[in-house]
PDB file of C-alpha atoms in Angstrom:
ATOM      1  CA  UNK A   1       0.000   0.000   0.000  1.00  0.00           C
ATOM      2  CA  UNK A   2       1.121   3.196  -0.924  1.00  0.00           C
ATOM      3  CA  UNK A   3       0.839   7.203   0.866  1.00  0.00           C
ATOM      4  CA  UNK A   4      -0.507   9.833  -1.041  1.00  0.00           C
ATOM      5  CA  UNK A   5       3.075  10.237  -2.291  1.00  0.00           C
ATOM      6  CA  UNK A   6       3.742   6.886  -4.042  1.00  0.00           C
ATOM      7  CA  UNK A   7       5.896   5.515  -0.924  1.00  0.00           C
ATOM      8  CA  UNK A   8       5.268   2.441   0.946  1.00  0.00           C
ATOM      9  CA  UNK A   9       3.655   2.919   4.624  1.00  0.00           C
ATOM     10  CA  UNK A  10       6.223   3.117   7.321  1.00  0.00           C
ATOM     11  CA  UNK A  11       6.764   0.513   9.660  1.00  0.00           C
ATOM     12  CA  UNK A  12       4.368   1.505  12.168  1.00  0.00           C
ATOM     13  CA  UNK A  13       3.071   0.211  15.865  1.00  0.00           C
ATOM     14  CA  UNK A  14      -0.302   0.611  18.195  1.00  0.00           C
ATOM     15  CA  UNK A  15      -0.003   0.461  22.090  1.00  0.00           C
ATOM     16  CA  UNK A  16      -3.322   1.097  23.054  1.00  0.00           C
ATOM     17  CA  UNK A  17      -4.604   4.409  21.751  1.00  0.00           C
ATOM     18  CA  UNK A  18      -0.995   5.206  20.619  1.00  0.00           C
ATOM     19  CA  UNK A  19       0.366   5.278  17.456  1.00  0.00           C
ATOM     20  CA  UNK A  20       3.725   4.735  16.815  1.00  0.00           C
ATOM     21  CA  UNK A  21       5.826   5.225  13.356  1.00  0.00           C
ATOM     22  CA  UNK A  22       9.385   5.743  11.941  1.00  0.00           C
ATOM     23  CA  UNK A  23      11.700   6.574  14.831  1.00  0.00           C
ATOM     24  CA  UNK A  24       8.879   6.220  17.584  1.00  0.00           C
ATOM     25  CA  UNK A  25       8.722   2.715  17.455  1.00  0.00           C
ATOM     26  CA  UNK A  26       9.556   0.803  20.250  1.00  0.00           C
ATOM     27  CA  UNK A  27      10.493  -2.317  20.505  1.00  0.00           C
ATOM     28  CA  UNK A  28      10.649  -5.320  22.857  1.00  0.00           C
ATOM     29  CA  UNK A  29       7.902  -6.900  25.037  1.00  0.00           C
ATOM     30  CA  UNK A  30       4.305  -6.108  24.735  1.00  0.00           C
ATOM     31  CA  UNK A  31       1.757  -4.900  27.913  1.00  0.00           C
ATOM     32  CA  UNK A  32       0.370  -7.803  29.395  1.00  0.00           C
ATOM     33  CA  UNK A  33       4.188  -9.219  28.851  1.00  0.00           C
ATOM     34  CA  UNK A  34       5.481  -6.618  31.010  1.00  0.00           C
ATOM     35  CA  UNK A  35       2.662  -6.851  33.540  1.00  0.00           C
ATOM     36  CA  UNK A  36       2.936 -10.672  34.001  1.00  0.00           C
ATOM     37  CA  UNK A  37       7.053 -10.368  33.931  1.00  0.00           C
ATOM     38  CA  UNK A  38       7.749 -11.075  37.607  1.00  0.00           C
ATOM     39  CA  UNK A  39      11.470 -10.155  37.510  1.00  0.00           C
ATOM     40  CA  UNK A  40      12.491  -6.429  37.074  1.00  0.00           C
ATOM     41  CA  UNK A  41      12.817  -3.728  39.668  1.00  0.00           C
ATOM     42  CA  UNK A  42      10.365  -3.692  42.687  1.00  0.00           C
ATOM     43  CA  UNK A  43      11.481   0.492  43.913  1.00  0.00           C
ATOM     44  CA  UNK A  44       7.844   1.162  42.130  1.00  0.00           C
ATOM     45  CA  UNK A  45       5.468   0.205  44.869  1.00  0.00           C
ATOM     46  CA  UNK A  46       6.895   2.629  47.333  1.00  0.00           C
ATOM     47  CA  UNK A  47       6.501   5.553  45.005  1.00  0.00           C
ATOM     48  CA  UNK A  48       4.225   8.150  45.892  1.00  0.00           C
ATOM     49  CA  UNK A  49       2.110   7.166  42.763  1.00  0.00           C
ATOM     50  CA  UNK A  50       1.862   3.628  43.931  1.00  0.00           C
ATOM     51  CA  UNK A  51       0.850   5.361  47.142  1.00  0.00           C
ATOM     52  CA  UNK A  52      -1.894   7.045  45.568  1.00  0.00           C
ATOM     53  CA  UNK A  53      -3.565   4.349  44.289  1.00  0.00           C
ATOM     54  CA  UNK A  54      -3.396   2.310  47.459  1.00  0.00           C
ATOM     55  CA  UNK A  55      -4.953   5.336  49.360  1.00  0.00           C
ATOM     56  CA  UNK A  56      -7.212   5.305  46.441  1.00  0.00           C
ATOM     57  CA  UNK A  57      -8.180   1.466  46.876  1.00  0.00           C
ATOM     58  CA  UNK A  58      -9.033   2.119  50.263  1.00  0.00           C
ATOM     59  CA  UNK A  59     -11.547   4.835  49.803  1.00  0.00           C
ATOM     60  CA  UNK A  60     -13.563   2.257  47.301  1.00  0.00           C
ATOM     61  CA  UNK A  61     -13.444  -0.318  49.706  1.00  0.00           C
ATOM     62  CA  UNK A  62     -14.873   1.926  52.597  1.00  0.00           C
ATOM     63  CA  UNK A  63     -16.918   3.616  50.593  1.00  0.00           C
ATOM     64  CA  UNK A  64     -18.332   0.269  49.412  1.00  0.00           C
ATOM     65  CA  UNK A  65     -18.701  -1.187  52.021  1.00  0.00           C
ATOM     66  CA  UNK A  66     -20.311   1.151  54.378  1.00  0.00           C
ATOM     67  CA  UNK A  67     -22.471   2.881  51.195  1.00  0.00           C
ATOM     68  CA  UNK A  68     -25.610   1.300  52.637  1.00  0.00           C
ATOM     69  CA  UNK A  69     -24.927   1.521  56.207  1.00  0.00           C
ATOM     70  CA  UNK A  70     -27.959   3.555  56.988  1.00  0.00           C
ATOM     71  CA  UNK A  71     -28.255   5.866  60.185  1.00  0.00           C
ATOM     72  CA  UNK A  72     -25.144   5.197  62.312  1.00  0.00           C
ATOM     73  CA  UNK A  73     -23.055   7.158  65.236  1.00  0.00           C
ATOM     74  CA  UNK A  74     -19.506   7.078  65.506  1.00  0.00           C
ATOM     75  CA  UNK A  75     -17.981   6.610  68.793  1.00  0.00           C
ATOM     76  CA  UNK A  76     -14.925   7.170  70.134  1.00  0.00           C
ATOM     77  CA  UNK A  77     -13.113   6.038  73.461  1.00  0.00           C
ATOM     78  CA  UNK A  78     -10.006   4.494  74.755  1.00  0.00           C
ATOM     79  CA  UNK A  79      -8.726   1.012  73.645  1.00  0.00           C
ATOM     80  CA  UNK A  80      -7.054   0.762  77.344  1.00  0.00           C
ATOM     81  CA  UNK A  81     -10.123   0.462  78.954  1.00  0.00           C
ATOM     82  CA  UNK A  82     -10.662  -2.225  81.521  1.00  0.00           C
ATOM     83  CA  UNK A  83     -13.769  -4.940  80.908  1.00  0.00           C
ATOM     84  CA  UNK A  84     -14.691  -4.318  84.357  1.00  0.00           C
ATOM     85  CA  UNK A  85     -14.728  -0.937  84.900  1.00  0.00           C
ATOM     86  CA  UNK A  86     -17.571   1.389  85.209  1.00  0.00           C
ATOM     87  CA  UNK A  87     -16.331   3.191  81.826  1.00  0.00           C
ATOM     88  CA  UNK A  88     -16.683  -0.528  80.217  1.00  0.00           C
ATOM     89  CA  UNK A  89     -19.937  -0.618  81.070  1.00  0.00           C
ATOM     90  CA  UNK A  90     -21.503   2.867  80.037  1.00  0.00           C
ATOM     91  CA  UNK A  91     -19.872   2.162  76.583  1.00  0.00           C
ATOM     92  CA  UNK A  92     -21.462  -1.193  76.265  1.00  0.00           C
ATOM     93  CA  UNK A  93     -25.022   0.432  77.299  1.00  0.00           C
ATOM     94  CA  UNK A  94     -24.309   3.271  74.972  1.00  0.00           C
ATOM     95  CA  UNK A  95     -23.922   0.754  72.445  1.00  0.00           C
ATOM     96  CA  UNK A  96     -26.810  -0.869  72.901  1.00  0.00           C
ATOM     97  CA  UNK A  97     -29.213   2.396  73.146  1.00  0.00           C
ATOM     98  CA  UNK A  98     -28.104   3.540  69.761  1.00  0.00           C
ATOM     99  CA  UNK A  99     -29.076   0.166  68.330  1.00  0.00           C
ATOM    100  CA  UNK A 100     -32.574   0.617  69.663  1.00  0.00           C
ATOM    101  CA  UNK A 101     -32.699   4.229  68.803  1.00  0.00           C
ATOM    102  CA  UNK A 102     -32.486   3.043  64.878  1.00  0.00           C
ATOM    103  CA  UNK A 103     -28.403   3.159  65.137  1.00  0.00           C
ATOM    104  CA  UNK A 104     -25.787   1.697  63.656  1.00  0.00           C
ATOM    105  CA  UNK A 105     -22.598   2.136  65.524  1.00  0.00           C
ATOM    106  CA  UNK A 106     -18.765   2.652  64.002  1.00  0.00           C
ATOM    107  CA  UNK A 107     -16.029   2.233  66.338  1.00  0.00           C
ATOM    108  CA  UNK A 108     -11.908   2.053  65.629  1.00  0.00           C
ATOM    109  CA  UNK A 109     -12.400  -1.539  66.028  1.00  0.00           C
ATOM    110  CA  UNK A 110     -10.431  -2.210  69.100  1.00  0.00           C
ATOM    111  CA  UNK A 111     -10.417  -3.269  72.438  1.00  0.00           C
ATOM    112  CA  UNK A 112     -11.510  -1.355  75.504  1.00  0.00           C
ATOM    113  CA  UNK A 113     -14.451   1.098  75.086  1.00  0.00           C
ATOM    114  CA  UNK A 114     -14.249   0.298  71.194  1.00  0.00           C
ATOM    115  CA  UNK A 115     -15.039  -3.273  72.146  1.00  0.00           C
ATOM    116  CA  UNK A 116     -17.674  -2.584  74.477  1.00  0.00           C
ATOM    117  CA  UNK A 117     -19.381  -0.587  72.259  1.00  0.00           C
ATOM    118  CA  UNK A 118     -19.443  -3.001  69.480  1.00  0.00           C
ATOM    119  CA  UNK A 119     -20.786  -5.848  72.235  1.00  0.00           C
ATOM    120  CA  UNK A 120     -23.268  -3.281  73.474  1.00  0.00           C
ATOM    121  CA  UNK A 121     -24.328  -2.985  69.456  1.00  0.00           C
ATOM    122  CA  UNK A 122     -23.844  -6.703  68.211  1.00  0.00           C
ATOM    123  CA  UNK A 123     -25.990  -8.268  71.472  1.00  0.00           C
ATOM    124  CA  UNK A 124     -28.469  -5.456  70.634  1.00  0.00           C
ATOM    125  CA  UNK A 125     -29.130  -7.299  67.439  1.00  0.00           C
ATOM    126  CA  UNK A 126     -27.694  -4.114  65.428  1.00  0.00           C
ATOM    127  CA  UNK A 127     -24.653  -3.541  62.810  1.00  0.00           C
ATOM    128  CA  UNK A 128     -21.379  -3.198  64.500  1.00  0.00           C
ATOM    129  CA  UNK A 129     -18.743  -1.634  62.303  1.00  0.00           C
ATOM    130  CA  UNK A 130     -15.183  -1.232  63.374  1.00  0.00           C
ATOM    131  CA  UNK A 131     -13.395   0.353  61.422  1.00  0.00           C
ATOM    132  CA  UNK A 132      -9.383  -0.786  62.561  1.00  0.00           C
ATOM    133  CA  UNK A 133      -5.843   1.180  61.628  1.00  0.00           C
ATOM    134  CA  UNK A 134      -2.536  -0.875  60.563  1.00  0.00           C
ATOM    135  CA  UNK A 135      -0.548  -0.111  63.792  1.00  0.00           C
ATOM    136  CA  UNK A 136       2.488  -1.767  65.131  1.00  0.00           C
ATOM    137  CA  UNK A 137       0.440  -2.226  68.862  1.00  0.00           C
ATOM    138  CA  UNK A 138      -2.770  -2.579  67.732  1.00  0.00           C
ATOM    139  CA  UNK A 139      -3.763  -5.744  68.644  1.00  0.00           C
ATOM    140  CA  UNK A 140      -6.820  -6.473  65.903  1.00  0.00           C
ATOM    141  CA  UNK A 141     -10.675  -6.788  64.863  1.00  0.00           C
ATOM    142  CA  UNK A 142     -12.473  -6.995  68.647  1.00  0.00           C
ATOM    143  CA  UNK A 143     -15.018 -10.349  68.158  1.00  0.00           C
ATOM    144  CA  UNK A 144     -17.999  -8.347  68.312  1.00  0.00           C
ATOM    145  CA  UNK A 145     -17.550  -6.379  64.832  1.00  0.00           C
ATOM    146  CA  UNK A 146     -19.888  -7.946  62.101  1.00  0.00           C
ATOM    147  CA  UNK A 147     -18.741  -5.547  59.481  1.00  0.00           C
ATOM    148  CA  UNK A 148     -14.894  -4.435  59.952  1.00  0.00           C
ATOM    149  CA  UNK A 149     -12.464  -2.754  57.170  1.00  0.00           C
ATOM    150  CA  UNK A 150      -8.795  -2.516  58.126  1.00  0.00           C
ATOM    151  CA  UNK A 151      -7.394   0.911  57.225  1.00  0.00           C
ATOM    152  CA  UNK A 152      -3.152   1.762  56.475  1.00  0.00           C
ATOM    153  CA  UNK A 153      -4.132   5.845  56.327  1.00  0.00           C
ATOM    154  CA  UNK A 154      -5.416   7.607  59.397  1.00  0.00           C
ATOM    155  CA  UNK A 155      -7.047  10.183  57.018  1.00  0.00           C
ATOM    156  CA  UNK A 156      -8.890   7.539  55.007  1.00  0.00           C
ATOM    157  CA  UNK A 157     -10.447   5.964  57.905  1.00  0.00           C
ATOM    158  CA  UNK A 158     -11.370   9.598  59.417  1.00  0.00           C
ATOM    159  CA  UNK A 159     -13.388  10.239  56.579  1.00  0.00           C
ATOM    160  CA  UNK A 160     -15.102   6.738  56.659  1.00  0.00           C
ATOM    161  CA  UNK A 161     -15.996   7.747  60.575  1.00  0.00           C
ATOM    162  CA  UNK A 162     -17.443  11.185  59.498  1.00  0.00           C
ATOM    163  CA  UNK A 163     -18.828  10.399  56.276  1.00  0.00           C
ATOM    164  CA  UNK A 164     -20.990   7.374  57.257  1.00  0.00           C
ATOM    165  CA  UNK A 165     -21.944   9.156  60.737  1.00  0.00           C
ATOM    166  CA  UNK A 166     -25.175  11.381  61.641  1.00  0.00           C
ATOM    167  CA  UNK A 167     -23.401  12.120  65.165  1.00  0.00           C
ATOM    168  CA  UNK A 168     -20.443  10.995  67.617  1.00  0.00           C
ATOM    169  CA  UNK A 169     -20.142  10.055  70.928  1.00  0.00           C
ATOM    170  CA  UNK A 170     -16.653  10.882  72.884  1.00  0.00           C
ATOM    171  CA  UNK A 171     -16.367   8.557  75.713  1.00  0.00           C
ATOM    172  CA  UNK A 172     -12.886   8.705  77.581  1.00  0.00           C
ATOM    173  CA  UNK A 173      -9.657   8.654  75.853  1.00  0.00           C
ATOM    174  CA  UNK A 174      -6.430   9.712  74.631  1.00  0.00           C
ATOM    175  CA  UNK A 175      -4.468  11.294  72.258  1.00  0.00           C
ATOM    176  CA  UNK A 176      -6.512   9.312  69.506  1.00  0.00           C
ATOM    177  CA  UNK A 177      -9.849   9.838  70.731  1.00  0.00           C
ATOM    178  CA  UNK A 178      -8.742  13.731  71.292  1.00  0.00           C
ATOM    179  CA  UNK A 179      -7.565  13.499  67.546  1.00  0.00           C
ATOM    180  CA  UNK A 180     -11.285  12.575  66.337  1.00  0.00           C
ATOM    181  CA  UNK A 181     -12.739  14.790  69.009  1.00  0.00           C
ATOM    182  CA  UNK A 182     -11.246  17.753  67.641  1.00  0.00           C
ATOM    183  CA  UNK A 183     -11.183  16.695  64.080  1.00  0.00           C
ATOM    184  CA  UNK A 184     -15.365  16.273  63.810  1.00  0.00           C
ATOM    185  CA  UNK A 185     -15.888  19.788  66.140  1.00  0.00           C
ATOM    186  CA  UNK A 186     -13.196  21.516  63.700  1.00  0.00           C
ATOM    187  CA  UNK A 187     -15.636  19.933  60.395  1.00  0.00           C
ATOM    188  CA  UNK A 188     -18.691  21.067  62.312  1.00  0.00           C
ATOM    189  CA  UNK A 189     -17.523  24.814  63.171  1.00  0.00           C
ATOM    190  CA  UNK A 190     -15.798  25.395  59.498  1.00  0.00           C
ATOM    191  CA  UNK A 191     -19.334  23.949  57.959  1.00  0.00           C
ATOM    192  CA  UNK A 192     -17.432  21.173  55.942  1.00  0.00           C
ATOM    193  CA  UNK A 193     -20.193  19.478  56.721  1.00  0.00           C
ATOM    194  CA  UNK A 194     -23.738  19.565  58.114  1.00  0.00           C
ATOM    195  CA  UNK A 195     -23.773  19.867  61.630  1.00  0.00           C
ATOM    196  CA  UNK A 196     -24.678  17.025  63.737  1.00  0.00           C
ATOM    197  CA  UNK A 197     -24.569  16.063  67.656  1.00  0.00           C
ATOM    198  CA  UNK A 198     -21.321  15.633  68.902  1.00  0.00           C
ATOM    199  CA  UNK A 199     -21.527  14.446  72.500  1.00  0.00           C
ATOM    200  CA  UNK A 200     -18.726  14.271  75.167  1.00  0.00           C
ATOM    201  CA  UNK A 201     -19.703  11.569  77.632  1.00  0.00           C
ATOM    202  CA  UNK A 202     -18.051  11.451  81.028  1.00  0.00           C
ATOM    203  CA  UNK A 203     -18.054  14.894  82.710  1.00  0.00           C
ATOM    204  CA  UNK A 204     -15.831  14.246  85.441  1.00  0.00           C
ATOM    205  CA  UNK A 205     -13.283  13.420  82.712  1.00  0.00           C
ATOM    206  CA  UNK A 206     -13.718  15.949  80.248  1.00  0.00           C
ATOM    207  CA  UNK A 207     -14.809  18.551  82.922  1.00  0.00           C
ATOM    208  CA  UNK A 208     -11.393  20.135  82.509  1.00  0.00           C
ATOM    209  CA  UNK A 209     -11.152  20.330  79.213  1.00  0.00           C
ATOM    210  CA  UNK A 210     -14.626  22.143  78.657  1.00  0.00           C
ATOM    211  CA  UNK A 211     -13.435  24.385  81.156  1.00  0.00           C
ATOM    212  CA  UNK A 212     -10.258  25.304  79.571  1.00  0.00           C
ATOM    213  CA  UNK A 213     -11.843  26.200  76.164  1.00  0.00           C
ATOM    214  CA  UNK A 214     -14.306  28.205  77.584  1.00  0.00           C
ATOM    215  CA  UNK A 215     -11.880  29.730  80.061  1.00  0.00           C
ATOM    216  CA  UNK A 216      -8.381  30.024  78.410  1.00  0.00           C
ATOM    217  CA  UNK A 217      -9.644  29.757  74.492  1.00  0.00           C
ATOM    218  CA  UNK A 218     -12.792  31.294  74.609  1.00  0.00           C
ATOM    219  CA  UNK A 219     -12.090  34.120  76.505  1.00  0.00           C
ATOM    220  CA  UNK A 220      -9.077  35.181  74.657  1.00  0.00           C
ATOM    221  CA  UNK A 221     -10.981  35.308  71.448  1.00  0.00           C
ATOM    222  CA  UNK A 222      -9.502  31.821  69.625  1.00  0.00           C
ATOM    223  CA  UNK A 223     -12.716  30.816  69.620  1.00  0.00           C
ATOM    224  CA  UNK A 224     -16.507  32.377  69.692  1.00  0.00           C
ATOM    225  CA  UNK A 225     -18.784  31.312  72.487  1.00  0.00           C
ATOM    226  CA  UNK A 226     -20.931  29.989  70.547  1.00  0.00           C
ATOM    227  CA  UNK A 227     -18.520  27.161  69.241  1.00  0.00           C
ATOM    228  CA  UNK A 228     -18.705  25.533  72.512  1.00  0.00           C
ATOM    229  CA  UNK A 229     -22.374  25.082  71.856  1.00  0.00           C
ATOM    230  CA  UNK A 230     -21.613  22.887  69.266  1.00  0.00           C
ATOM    231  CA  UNK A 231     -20.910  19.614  71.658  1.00  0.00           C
ATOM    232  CA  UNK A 232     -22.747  18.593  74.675  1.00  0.00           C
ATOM    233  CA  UNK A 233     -21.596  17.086  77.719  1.00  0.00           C
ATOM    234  CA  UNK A 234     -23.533  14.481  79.346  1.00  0.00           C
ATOM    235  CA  UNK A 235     -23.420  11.400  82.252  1.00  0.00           C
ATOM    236  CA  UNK A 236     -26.251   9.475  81.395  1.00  0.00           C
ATOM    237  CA  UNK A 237     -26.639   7.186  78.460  1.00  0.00           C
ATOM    238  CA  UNK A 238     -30.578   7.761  77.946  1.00  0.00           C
ATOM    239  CA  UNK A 239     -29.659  11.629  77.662  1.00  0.00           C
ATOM    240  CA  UNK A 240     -26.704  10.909  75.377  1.00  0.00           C
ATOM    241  CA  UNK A 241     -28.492   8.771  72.948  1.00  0.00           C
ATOM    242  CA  UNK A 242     -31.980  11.293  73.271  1.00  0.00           C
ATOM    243  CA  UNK A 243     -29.687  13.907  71.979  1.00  0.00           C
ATOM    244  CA  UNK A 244     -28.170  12.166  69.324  1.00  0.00           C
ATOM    245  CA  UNK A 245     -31.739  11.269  68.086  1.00  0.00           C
ATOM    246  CA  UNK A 246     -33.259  14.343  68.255  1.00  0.00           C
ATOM    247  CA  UNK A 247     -30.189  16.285  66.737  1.00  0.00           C
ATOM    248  CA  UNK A 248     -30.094  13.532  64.032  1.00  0.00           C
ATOM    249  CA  UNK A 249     -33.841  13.110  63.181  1.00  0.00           C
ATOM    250  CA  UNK A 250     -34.334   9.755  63.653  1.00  0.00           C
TER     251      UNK A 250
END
């Protein structure tokens, strides 16, 4: 076959949508060849690329598997919690309320007031979501999760907890359950999202706290008054789960 000029058609080659001729050409092994080749260099999968598409993959697989969740609450509390103390047993009632107030519940999975939760939730009859982070001490999935996803980014699995949630719960905790505290209250106050009820349970823990950022950060103007309306504190589980309801409109 000739071109319009009368010469033969250049060697020519089509990877994909790509076309390839004269000096463009490339040669050697074809796509799949290269994908299926299990020898070569292996520096690719911790490139930030490959990152992406990990941190990618885990949004789907939240995402999917939380997409039909229906009304839930996140809570938060410490995985250092002791089964038999009174803390133990407020999160496993909590649990259970929100289940009979229409509820899902999403925890971080773990043990302590995590697990409690999830037992409060799971012997409710209700769905029990934990929703666990790759870390060196963690120490896994509690047994009364009955749909888990295992997360390697903190942000990822922050989003799943906000995303999928029509209002938290802050029992007692540390830096982590600070981190989540802070992180939904800072969403709510900015108006990244709607606003829905945030409640701190435990006053005799979080007493000081309140106090501090209406005393110290309130009154010096870091933050308006009005912010602190945004969370409730509460010692009773029938008050903590009213409010949730009523906040939430179930």
């Amino acid at each position: 076959m000739a071109n319009p000029e009368g010469a033969s058609v250049p060697e020519e080659q089509r990877l994909g949508p790509v076309l390839r001729r004269h000096d463009q050409v490339q040669t050697g092994t074809t796509t799949d060849q290269r994908l299926l080749d299990s020898e070569g260099p292996s520096e690719w999968v911790h490139t930030d690329p490959w990152r992406v598409m990990r941190i990618q993959s885990e949004f789907v697989e939240g995402f999917g598997a939380l997409a039909e969740l229906g009304p839930a609450v996140s809570v938060f509390g410490s995985a250092r919690t002791p089964r038999d103390s009174t803390e133990y047993d407020a999160a496993e009632r909590i649990g259970a309320g929100l289940v009979q107030a229409g509820f899902s519940v999403i925890t971080g999975g773990g043990p302590g007031s995590m697990e409690a939760v999830n037992k409060g939730a799971f012997e409710a009859g209700g769905t029990s979501v934990g929703l666990g982070i790759e870390l060196p001490f963690e120490q896994g999935m509690n047994a009364y999760v009955n749909l888990g996803v295992d997360f390697r980014y903190f942000f990822v699995r922050k989003t799943c907890f906000v995303k999928y949630a029509r209002g938290f719960v802050v029992l007692p905790g540390g830096f982590g359950t600070l981190d989540e505290f802070f992180e939904a209250l800072t969403l709510v106050q900015t108006r990244k999202v709607t606003r829905f009820p945030i409640v701190l349970f435990g006053s005799d823990y979080w007493g000081g706290l309140v106090s501090w950022l209406r005393e110290t950060v309130a009154a010096q103007g870091k933050a308006s008054p009005r912010d602190l309306e945004l969370f409730h504190l509460s010692d009773d589980v029938d008050e903590a789960v009213a409010l949730l309801t009523k906040e939430a409109g179930i």
